[in-house]
mmCIF file of C-alpha atoms and ligand atoms in Angstrom:
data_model
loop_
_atom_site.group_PDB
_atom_site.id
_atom_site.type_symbol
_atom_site.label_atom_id
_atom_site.label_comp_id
_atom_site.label_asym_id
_atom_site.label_seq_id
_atom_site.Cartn_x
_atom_site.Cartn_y
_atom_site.Cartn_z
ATOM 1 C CA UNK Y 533 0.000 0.000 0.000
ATOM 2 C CA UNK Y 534 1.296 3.567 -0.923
ATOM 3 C CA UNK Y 535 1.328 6.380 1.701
ATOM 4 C CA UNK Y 536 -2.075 7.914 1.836
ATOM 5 C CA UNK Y 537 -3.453 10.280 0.037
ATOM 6 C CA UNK Y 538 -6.062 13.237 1.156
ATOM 7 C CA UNK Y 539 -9.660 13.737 -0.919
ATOM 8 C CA UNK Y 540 -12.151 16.854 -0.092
ATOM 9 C CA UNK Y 541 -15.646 16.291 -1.187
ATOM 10 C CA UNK Y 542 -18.248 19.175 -0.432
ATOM 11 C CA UNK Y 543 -22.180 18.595 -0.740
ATOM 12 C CA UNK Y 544 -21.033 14.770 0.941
ATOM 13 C CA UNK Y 545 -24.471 14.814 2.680
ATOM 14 C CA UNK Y 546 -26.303 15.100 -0.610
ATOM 15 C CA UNK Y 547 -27.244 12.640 -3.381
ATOM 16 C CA UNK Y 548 -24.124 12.782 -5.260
ATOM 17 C CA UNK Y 549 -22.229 12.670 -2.638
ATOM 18 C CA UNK Y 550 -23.746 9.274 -1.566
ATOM 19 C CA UNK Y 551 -23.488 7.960 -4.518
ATOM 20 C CA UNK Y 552 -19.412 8.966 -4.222
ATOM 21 C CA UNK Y 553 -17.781 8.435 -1.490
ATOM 22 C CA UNK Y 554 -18.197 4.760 -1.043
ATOM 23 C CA UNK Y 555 -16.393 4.337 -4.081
ATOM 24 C CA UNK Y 556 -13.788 6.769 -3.672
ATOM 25 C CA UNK Y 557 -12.890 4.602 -0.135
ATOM 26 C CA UNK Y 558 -13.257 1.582 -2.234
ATOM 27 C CA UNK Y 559 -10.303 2.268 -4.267
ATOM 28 C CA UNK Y 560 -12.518 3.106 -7.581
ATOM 29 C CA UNK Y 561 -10.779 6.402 -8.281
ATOM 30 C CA UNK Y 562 -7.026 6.188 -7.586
ATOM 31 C CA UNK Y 563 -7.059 2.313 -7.226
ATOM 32 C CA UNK Y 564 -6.793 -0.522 -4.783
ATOM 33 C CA UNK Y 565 -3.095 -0.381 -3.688
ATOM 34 C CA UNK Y 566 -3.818 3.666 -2.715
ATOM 35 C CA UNK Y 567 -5.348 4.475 0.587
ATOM 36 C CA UNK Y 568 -7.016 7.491 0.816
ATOM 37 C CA UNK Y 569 -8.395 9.824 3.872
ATOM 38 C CA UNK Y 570 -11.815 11.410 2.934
ATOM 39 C CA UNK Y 571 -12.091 15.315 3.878
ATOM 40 C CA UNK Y 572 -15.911 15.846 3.736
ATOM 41 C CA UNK Y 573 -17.724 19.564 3.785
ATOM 42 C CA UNK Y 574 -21.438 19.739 4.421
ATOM 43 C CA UNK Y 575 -23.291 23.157 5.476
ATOM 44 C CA UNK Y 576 -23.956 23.343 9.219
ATOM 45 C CA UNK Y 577 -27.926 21.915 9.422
ATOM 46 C CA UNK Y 578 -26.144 19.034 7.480
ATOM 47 C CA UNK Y 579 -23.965 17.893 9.703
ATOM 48 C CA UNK Y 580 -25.982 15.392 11.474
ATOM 49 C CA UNK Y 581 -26.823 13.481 8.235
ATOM 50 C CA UNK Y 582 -23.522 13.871 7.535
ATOM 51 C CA UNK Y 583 -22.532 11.934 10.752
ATOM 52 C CA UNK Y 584 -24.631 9.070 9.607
ATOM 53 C CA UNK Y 585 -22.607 8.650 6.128
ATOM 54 C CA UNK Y 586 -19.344 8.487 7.933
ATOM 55 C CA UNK Y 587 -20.935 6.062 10.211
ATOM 56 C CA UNK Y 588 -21.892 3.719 7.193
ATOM 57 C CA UNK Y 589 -18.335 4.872 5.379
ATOM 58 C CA UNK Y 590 -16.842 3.109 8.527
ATOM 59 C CA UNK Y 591 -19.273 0.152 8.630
ATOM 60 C CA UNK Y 592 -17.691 -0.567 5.280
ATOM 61 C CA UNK Y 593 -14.335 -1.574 6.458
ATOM 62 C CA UNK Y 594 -12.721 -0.940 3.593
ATOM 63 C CA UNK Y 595 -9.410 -1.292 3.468
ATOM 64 C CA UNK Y 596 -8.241 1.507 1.378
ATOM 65 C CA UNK Y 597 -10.257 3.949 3.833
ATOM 66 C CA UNK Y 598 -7.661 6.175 6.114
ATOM 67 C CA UNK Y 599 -9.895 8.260 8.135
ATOM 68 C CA UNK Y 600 -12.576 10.382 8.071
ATOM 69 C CA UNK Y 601 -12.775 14.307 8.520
ATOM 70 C CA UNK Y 602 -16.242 15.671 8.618
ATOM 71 C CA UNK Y 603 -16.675 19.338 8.403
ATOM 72 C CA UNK Y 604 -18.683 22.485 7.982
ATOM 73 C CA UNK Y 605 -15.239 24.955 8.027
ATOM 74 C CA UNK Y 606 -14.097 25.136 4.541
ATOM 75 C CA UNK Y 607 -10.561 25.597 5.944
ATOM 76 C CA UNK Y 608 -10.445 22.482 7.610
ATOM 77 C CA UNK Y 609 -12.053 20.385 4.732
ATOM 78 C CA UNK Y 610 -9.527 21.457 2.324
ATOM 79 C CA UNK Y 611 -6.553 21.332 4.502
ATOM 80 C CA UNK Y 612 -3.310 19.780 2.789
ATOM 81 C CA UNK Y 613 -5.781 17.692 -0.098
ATOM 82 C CA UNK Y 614 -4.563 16.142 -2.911
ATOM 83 C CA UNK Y 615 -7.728 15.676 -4.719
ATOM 84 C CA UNK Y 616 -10.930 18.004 -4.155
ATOM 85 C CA UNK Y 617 -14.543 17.224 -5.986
ATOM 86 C CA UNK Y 618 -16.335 20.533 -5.548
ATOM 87 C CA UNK Y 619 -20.270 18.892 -5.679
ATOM 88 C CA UNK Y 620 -21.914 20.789 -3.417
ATOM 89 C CA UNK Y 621 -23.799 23.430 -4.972
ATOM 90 C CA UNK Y 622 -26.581 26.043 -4.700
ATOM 91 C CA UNK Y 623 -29.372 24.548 -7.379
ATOM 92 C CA UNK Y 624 -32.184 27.434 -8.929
ATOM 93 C CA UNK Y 625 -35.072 28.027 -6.986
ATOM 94 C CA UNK Y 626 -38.486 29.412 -8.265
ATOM 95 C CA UNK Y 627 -38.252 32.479 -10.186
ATOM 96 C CA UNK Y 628 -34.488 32.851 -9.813
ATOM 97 C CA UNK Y 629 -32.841 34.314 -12.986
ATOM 98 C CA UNK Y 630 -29.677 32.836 -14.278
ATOM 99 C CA UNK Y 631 -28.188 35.988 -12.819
ATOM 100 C CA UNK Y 632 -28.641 34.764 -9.235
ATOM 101 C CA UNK Y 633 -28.145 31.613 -9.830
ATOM 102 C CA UNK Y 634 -24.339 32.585 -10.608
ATOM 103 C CA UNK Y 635 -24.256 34.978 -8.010
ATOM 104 C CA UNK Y 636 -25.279 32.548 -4.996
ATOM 105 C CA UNK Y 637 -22.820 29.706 -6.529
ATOM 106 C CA UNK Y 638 -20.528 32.993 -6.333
ATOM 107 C CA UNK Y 639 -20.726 32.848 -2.368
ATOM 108 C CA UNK Y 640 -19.616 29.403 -2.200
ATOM 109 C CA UNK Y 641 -17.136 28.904 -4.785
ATOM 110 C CA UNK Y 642 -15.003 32.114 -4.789
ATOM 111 C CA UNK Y 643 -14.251 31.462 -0.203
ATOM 112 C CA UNK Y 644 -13.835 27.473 -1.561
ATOM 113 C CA UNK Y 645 -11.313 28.715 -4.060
ATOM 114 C CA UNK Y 646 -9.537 31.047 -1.810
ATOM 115 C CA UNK Y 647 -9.327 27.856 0.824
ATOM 116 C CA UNK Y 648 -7.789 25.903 -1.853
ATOM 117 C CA UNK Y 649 -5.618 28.611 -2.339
ATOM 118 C CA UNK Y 650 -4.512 29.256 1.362
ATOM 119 C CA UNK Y 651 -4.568 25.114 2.564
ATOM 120 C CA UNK Y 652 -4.605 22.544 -0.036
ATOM 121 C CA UNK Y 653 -1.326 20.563 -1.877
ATOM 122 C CA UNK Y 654 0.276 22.873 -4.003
ATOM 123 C CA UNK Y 655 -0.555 20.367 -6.899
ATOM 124 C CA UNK Y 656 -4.124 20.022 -6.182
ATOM 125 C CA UNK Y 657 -6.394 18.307 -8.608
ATOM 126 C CA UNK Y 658 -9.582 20.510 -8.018
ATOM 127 C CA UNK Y 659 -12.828 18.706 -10.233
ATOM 128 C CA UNK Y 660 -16.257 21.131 -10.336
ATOM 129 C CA UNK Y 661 -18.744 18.677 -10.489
ATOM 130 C CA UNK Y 662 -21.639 21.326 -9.143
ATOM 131 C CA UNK Y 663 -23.668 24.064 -11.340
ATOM 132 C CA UNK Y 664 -23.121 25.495 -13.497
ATOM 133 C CA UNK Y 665 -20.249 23.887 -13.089
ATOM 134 C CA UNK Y 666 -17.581 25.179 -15.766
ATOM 135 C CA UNK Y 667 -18.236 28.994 -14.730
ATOM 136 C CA UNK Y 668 -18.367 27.486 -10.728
ATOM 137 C CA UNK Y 669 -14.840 26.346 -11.634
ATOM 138 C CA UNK Y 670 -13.423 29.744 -12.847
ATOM 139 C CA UNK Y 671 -14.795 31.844 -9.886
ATOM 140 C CA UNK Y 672 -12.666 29.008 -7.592
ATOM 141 C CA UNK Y 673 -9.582 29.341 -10.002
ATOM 142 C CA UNK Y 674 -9.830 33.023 -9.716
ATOM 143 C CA UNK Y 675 -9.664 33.011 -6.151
ATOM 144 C CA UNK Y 676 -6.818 30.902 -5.775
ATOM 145 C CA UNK Y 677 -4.251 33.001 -7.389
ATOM 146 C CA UNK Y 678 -1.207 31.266 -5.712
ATOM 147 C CA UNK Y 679 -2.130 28.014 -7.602
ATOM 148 C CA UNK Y 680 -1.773 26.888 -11.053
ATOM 149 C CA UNK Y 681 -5.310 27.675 -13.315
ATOM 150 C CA UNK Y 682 -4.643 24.332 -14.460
ATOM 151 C CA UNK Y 683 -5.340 22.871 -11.613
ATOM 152 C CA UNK Y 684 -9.100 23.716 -11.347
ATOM 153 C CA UNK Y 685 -11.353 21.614 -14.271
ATOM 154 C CA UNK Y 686 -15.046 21.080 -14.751
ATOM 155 C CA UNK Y 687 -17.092 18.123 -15.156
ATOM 156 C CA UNK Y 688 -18.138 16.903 -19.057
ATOM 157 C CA UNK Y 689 -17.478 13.761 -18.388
ATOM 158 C CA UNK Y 690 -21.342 12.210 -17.704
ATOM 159 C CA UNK Y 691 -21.823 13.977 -20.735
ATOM 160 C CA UNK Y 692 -19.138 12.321 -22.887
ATOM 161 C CA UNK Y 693 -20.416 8.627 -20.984
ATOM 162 C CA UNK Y 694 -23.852 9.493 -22.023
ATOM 163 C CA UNK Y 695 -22.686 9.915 -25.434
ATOM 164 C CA UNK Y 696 -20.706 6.773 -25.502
ATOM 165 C CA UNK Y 697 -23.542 5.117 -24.388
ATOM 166 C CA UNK Y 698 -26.058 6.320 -27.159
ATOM 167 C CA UNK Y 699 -23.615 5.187 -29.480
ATOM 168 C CA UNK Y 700 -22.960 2.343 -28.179
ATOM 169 C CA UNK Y 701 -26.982 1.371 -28.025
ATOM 170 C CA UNK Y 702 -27.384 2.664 -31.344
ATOM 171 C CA UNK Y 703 -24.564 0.570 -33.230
ATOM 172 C CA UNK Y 704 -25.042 -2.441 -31.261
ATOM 173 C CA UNK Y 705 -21.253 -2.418 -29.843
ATOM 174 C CA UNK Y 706 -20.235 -1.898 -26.383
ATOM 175 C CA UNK Y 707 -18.967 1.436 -25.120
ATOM 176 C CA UNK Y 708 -15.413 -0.089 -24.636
ATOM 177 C CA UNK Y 709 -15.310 -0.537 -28.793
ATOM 178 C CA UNK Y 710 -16.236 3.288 -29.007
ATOM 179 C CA UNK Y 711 -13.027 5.564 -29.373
ATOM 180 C CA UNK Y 712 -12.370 9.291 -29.485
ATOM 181 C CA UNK Y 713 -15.819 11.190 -28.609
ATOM 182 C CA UNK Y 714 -15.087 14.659 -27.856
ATOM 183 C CA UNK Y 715 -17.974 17.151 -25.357
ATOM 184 C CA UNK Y 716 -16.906 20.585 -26.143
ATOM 185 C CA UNK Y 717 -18.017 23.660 -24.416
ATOM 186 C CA UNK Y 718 -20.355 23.745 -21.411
ATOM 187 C CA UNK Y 719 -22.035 21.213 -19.350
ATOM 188 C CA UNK Y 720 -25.417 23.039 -20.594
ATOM 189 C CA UNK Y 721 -27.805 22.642 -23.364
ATOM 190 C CA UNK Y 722 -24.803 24.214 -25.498
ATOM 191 C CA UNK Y 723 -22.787 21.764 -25.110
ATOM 192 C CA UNK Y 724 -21.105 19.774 -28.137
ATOM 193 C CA UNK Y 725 -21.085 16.132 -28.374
ATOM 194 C CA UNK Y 726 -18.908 15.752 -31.507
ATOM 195 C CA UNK Y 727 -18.385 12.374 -33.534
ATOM 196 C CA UNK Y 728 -16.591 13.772 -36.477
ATOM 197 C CA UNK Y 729 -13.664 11.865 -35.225
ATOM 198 C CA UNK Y 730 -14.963 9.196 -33.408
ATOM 199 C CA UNK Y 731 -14.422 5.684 -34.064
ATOM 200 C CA UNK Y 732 -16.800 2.569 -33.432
ATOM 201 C CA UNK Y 733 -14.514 -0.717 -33.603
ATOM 202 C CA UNK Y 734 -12.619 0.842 -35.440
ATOM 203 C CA UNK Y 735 -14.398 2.313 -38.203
ATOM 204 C CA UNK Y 736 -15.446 6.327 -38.258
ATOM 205 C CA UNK Y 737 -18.772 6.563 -36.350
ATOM 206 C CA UNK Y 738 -20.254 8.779 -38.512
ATOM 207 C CA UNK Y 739 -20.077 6.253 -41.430
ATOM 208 C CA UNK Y 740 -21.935 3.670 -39.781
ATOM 209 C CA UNK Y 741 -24.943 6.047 -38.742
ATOM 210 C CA UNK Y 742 -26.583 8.688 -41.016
ATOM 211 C CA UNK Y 743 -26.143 12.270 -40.107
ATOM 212 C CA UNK Y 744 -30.232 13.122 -39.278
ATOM 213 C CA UNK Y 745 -29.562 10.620 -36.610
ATOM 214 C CA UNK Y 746 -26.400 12.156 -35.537
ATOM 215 C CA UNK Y 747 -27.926 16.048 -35.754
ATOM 216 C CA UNK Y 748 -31.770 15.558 -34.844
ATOM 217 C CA UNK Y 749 -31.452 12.259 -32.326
ATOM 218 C CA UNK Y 750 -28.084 12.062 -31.030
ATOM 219 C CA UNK Y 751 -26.900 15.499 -30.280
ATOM 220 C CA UNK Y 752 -30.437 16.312 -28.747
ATOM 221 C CA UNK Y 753 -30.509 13.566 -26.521
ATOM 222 C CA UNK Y 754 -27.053 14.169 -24.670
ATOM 223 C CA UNK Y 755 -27.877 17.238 -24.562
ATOM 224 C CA UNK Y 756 -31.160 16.605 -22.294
ATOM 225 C CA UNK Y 757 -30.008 14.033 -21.104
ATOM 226 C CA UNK Y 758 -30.545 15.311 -17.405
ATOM 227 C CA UNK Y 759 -33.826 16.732 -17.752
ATOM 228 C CA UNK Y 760 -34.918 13.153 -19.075
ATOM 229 C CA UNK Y 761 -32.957 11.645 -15.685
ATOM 230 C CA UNK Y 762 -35.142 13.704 -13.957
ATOM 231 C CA UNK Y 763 -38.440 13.207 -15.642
ATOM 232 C CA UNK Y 764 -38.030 9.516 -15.156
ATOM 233 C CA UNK Y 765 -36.657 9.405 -12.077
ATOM 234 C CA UNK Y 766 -38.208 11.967 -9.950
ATOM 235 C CA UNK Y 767 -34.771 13.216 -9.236
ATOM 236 C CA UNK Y 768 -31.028 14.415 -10.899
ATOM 237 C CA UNK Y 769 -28.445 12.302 -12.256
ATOM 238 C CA UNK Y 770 -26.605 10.794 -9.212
ATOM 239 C CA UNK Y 771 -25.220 7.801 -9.238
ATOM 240 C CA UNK Y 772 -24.134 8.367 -13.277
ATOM 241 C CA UNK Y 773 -22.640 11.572 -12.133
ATOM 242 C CA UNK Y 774 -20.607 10.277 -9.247
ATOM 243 C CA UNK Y 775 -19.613 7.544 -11.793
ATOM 244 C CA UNK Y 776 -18.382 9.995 -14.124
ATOM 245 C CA UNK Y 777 -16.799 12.643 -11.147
ATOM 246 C CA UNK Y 778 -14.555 9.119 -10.512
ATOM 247 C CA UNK Y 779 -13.313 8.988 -14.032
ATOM 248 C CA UNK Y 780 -12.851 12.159 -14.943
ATOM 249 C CA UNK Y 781 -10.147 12.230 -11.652
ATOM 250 C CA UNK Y 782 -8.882 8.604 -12.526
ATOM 251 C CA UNK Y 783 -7.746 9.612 -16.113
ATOM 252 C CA UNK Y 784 -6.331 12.679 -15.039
ATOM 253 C CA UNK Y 785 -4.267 11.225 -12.022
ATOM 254 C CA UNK Y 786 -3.696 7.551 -13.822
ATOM 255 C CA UNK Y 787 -3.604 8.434 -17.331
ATOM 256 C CA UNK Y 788 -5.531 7.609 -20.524
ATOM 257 C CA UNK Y 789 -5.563 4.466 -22.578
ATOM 258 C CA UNK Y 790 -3.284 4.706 -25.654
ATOM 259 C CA UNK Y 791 -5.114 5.684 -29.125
ATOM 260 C CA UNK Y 792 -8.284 7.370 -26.968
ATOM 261 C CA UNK Y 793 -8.998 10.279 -25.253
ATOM 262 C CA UNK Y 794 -11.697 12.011 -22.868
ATOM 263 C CA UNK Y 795 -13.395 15.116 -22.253
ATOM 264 C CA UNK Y 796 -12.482 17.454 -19.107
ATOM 265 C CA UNK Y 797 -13.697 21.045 -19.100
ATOM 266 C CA UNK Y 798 -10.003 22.725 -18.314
ATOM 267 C CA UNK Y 799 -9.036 26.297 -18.498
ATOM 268 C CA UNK Y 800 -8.963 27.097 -22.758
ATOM 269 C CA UNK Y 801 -5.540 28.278 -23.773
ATOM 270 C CA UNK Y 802 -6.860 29.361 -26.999
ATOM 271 C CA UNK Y 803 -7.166 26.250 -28.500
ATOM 272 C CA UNK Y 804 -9.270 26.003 -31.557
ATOM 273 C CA UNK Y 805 -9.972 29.380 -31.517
ATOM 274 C CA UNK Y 806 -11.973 29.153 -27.912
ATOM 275 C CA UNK Y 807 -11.551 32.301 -25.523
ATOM 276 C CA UNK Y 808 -8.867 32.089 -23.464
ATOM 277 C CA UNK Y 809 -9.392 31.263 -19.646
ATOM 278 C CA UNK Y 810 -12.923 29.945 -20.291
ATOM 279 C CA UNK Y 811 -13.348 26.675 -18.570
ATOM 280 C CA UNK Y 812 -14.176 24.473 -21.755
ATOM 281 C CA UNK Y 813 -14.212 20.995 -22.677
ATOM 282 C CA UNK Y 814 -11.690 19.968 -24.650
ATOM 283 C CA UNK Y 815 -10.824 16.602 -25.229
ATOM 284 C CA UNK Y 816 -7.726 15.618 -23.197
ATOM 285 C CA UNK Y 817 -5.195 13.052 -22.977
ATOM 286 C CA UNK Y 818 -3.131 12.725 -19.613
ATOM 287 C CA UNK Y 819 -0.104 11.496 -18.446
ATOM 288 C CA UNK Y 820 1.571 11.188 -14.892
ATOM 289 C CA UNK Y 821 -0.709 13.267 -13.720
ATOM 290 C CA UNK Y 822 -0.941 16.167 -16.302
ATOM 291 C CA UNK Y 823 -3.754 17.043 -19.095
ATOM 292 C CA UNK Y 824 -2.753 17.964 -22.608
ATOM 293 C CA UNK Y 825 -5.502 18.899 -25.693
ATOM 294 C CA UNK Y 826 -5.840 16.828 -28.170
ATOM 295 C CA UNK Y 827 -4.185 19.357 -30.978
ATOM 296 C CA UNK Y 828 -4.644 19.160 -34.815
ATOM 297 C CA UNK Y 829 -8.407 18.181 -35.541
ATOM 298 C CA UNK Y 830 -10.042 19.177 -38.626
ATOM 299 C CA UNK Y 831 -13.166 21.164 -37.478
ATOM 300 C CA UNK Y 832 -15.749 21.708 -40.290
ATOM 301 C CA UNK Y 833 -18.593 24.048 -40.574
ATOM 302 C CA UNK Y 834 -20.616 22.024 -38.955
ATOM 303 C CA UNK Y 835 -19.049 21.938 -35.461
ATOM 304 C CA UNK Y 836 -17.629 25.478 -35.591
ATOM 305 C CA UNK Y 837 -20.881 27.247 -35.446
ATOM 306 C CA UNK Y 838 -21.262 24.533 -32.386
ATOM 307 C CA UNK Y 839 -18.082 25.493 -31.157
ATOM 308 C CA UNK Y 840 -18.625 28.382 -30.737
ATOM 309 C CA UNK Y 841 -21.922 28.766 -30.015
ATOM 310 C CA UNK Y 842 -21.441 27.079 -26.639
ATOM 311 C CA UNK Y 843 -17.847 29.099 -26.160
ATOM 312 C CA UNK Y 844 -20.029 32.571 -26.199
ATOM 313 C CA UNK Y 845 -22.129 31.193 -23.846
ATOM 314 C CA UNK Y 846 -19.091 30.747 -21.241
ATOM 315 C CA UNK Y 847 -18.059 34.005 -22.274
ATOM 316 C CA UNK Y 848 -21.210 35.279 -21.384
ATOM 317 C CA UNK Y 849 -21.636 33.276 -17.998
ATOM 318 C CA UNK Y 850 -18.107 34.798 -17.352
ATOM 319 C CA UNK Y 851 -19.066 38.257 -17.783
ATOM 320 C CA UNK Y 852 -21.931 37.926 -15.299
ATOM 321 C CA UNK Y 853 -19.078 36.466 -12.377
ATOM 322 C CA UNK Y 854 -16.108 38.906 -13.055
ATOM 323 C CA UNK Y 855 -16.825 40.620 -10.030
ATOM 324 C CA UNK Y 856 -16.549 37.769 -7.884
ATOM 325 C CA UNK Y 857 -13.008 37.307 -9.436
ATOM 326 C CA UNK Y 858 -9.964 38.372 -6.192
ATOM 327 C CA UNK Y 859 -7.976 41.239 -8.048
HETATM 328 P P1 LIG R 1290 -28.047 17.584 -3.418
HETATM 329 O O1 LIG R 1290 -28.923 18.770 -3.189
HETATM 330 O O2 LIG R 1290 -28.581 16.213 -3.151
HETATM 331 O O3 LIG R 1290 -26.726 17.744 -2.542
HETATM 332 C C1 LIG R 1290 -25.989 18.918 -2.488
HETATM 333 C C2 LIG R 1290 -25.368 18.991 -1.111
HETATM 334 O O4 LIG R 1290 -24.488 20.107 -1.081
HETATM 335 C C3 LIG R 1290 -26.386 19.183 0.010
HETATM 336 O O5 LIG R 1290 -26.203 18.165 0.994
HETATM 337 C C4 LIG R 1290 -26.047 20.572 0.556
HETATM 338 O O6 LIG R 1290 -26.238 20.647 1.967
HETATM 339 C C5 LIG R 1290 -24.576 20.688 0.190
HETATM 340 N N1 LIG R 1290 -24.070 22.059 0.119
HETATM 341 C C6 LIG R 1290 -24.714 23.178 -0.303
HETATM 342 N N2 LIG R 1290 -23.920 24.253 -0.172
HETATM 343 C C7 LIG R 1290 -22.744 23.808 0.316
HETATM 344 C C8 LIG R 1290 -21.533 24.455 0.689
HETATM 345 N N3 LIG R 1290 -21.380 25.772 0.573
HETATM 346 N N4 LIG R 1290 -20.525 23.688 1.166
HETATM 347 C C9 LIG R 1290 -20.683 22.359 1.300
HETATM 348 N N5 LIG R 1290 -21.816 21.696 1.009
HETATM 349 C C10 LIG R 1290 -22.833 22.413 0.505
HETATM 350 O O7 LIG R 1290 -27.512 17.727 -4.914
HETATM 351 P P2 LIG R 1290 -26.816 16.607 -5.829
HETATM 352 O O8 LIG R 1290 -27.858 15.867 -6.567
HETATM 353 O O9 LIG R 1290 -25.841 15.859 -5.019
HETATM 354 O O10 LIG R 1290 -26.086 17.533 -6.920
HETATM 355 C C11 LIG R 1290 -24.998 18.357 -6.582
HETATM 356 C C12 LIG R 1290 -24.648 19.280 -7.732
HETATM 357 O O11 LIG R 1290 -24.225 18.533 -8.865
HETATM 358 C C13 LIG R 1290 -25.789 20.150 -8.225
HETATM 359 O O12 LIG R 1290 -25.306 21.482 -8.415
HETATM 360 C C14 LIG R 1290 -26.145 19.543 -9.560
HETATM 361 O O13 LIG R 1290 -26.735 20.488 -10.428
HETATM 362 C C15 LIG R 1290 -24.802 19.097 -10.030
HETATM 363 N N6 LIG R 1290 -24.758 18.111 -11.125
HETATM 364 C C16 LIG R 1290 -23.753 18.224 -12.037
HETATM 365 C C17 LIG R 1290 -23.595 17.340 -13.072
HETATM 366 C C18 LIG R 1290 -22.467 17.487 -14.059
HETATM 367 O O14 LIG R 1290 -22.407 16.686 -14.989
HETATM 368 N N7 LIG R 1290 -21.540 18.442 -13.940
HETATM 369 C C19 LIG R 1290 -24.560 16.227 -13.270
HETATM 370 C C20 LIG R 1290 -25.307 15.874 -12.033
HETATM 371 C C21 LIG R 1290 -25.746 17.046 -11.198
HETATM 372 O O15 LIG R 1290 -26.922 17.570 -11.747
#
């Protein structure tokens, strides 16, 4: 067994949350030979639920489980972490305008951000799982200023499952056969699920399904994916986004499979013509514990007017937070 290793989640009382942590102490994220001591941030009114997950996190007996820290003091929670999975999150109320929605998620993220700043490992790996979460991420990034932007990404990665999954259904071949899907943008309705260089077993996906599928069926679908969750369910994605909050961190701190890639939304550097610092998903390789774009794809007509119609909304979103930003 390796030394241990510290992971902050915030929201843990929530749905999420449940849905997370048992398989972050089961080894699911960073693997079975790497112990890890949870960190775990609720509000105050939450603590006593709270209590009762630790209780069943310890009824596990798992053996990569360290400890436990259970807190409502941000400063505590995030206290010399390795790994931190932002969840918790203020969701829209009746009648609240996009406005306020980004201005309450303001009040949490910019004091997490400047606690990641001030306690956490130098080399954090900081994932934004709550919404809206790409803009969520780049209020915390701009209120750590002491620690690399790159270490603060967004989650697209339920989205890019989601899409490997519809593909997967629709071609009859198992998500592991499906290669190279790419979610640019947002994790909104803007978002891009792009296939021009996707492969199914090996063959381009786009020849093996017609393109009304692909613009009227397929890129819908991800897209709403969550509002379907939640008509059939009753309640949001949980369990699939926990799922996909344990990927995203187990490419990016064990690395990609050679000849594929994923999504991550990560700060843009300009990339394909995407405004810089915009938190935008790209799709990613990563090594020894670093992200890199995927550079050099052809982007046609088709996806640049989806490019950047989902980049002008983060431009937008990032407009309404600038004053939340630390100078
Ligand atoms: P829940 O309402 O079940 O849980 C959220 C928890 O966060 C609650 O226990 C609450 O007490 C806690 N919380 C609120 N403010 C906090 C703060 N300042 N510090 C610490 N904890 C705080 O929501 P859940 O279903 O778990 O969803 C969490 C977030 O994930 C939501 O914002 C949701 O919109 C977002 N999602 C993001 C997805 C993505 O792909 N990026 C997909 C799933 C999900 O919809």
């Amino acid at each position: 067994m390796k030394a241990p290793v510290r992971v902050a989640v915030t929201g843990a009382a929530g749905q999420i949350g449940y849905a997370l942590l048992f398989r972050i102490a089961a080894g699911d994220m960073l693997g079975p030979d790497q112990p890890v001591i949870l960190h775990l941030l609720e509000i105050t009114p939450a603590l006593p639920a709270l209590q009762g997950v630790v209780m069943e996190l310890n009824d596990c007996a798992f053996p990569t489980l360290a400890g436990v820290v259970a807190t409502d003091d941000v400063n505590v929670a995030f206290k010399d972490v390795d790994y931190a999975l932002l969840v918790g999150a203020r969701p829209r109320g009746p009648g609240m305008e996009r406005k306020d929605l980004l201005e309450a998620n303001g009040a949490i993220f910019g004091p997490q951000g400047k606690a990641l700043n001030d306690h956490a490992k130098r080399d954090v790996k900081v994932l934004v799982v709550g919404n809206p979460a790409n803009t969520n991420a780049l209020i915390a990034q701009q209120n750590a200023p002491d620690l690399d932007p790159k270490c603060f990404t967004a989650m697209v990665r339920l989205d890019h499952n989601r899409a490997l999954s519809q593909l997967a259904e629709k071609t009859g071949k198992h998500t592991t056969e499906i290669k190279k899907v790419t979610i640019w943008g947002n994790h909104s309705s803007t978002q891009y699920p792009d296939l021009h260089h996707a492969t199914v077993d090996g063959k381009p996906a786009l020849t093996l399904v017609d393109q009304a599928w692909y613009e009227n069926d397929f890129i819908p679908t991800v897209q709403q994916r969550g509002a379907a969750i939640i008509k059939a369910r009753g309640a949001s994605s949980a369990a699939s986004a926990a799922s996909a909050a344990i990927d995203h961190m187990r490419s990016w701190a064990l690395g990609t499979e050679e000849g594929n890639w994923v999504s991550m939304g990560i700060p843009s550097d300009g990339s394909y013509g995407i405004a810089p610092g915009v938190i935008y998903g790209y799709p990613v390789t990563c090594k020894d514990g670093r992200y890199t774009i995927v550079q050099g794809l052809e982007i046609g007509e088709f996806s640049r007017g989806r490019m950047d119609a989902t980049d002008k909304e983060l431009r937008e979103e990032r407009g309404g937070v600038e004053h939340l930003f630390a100078k």
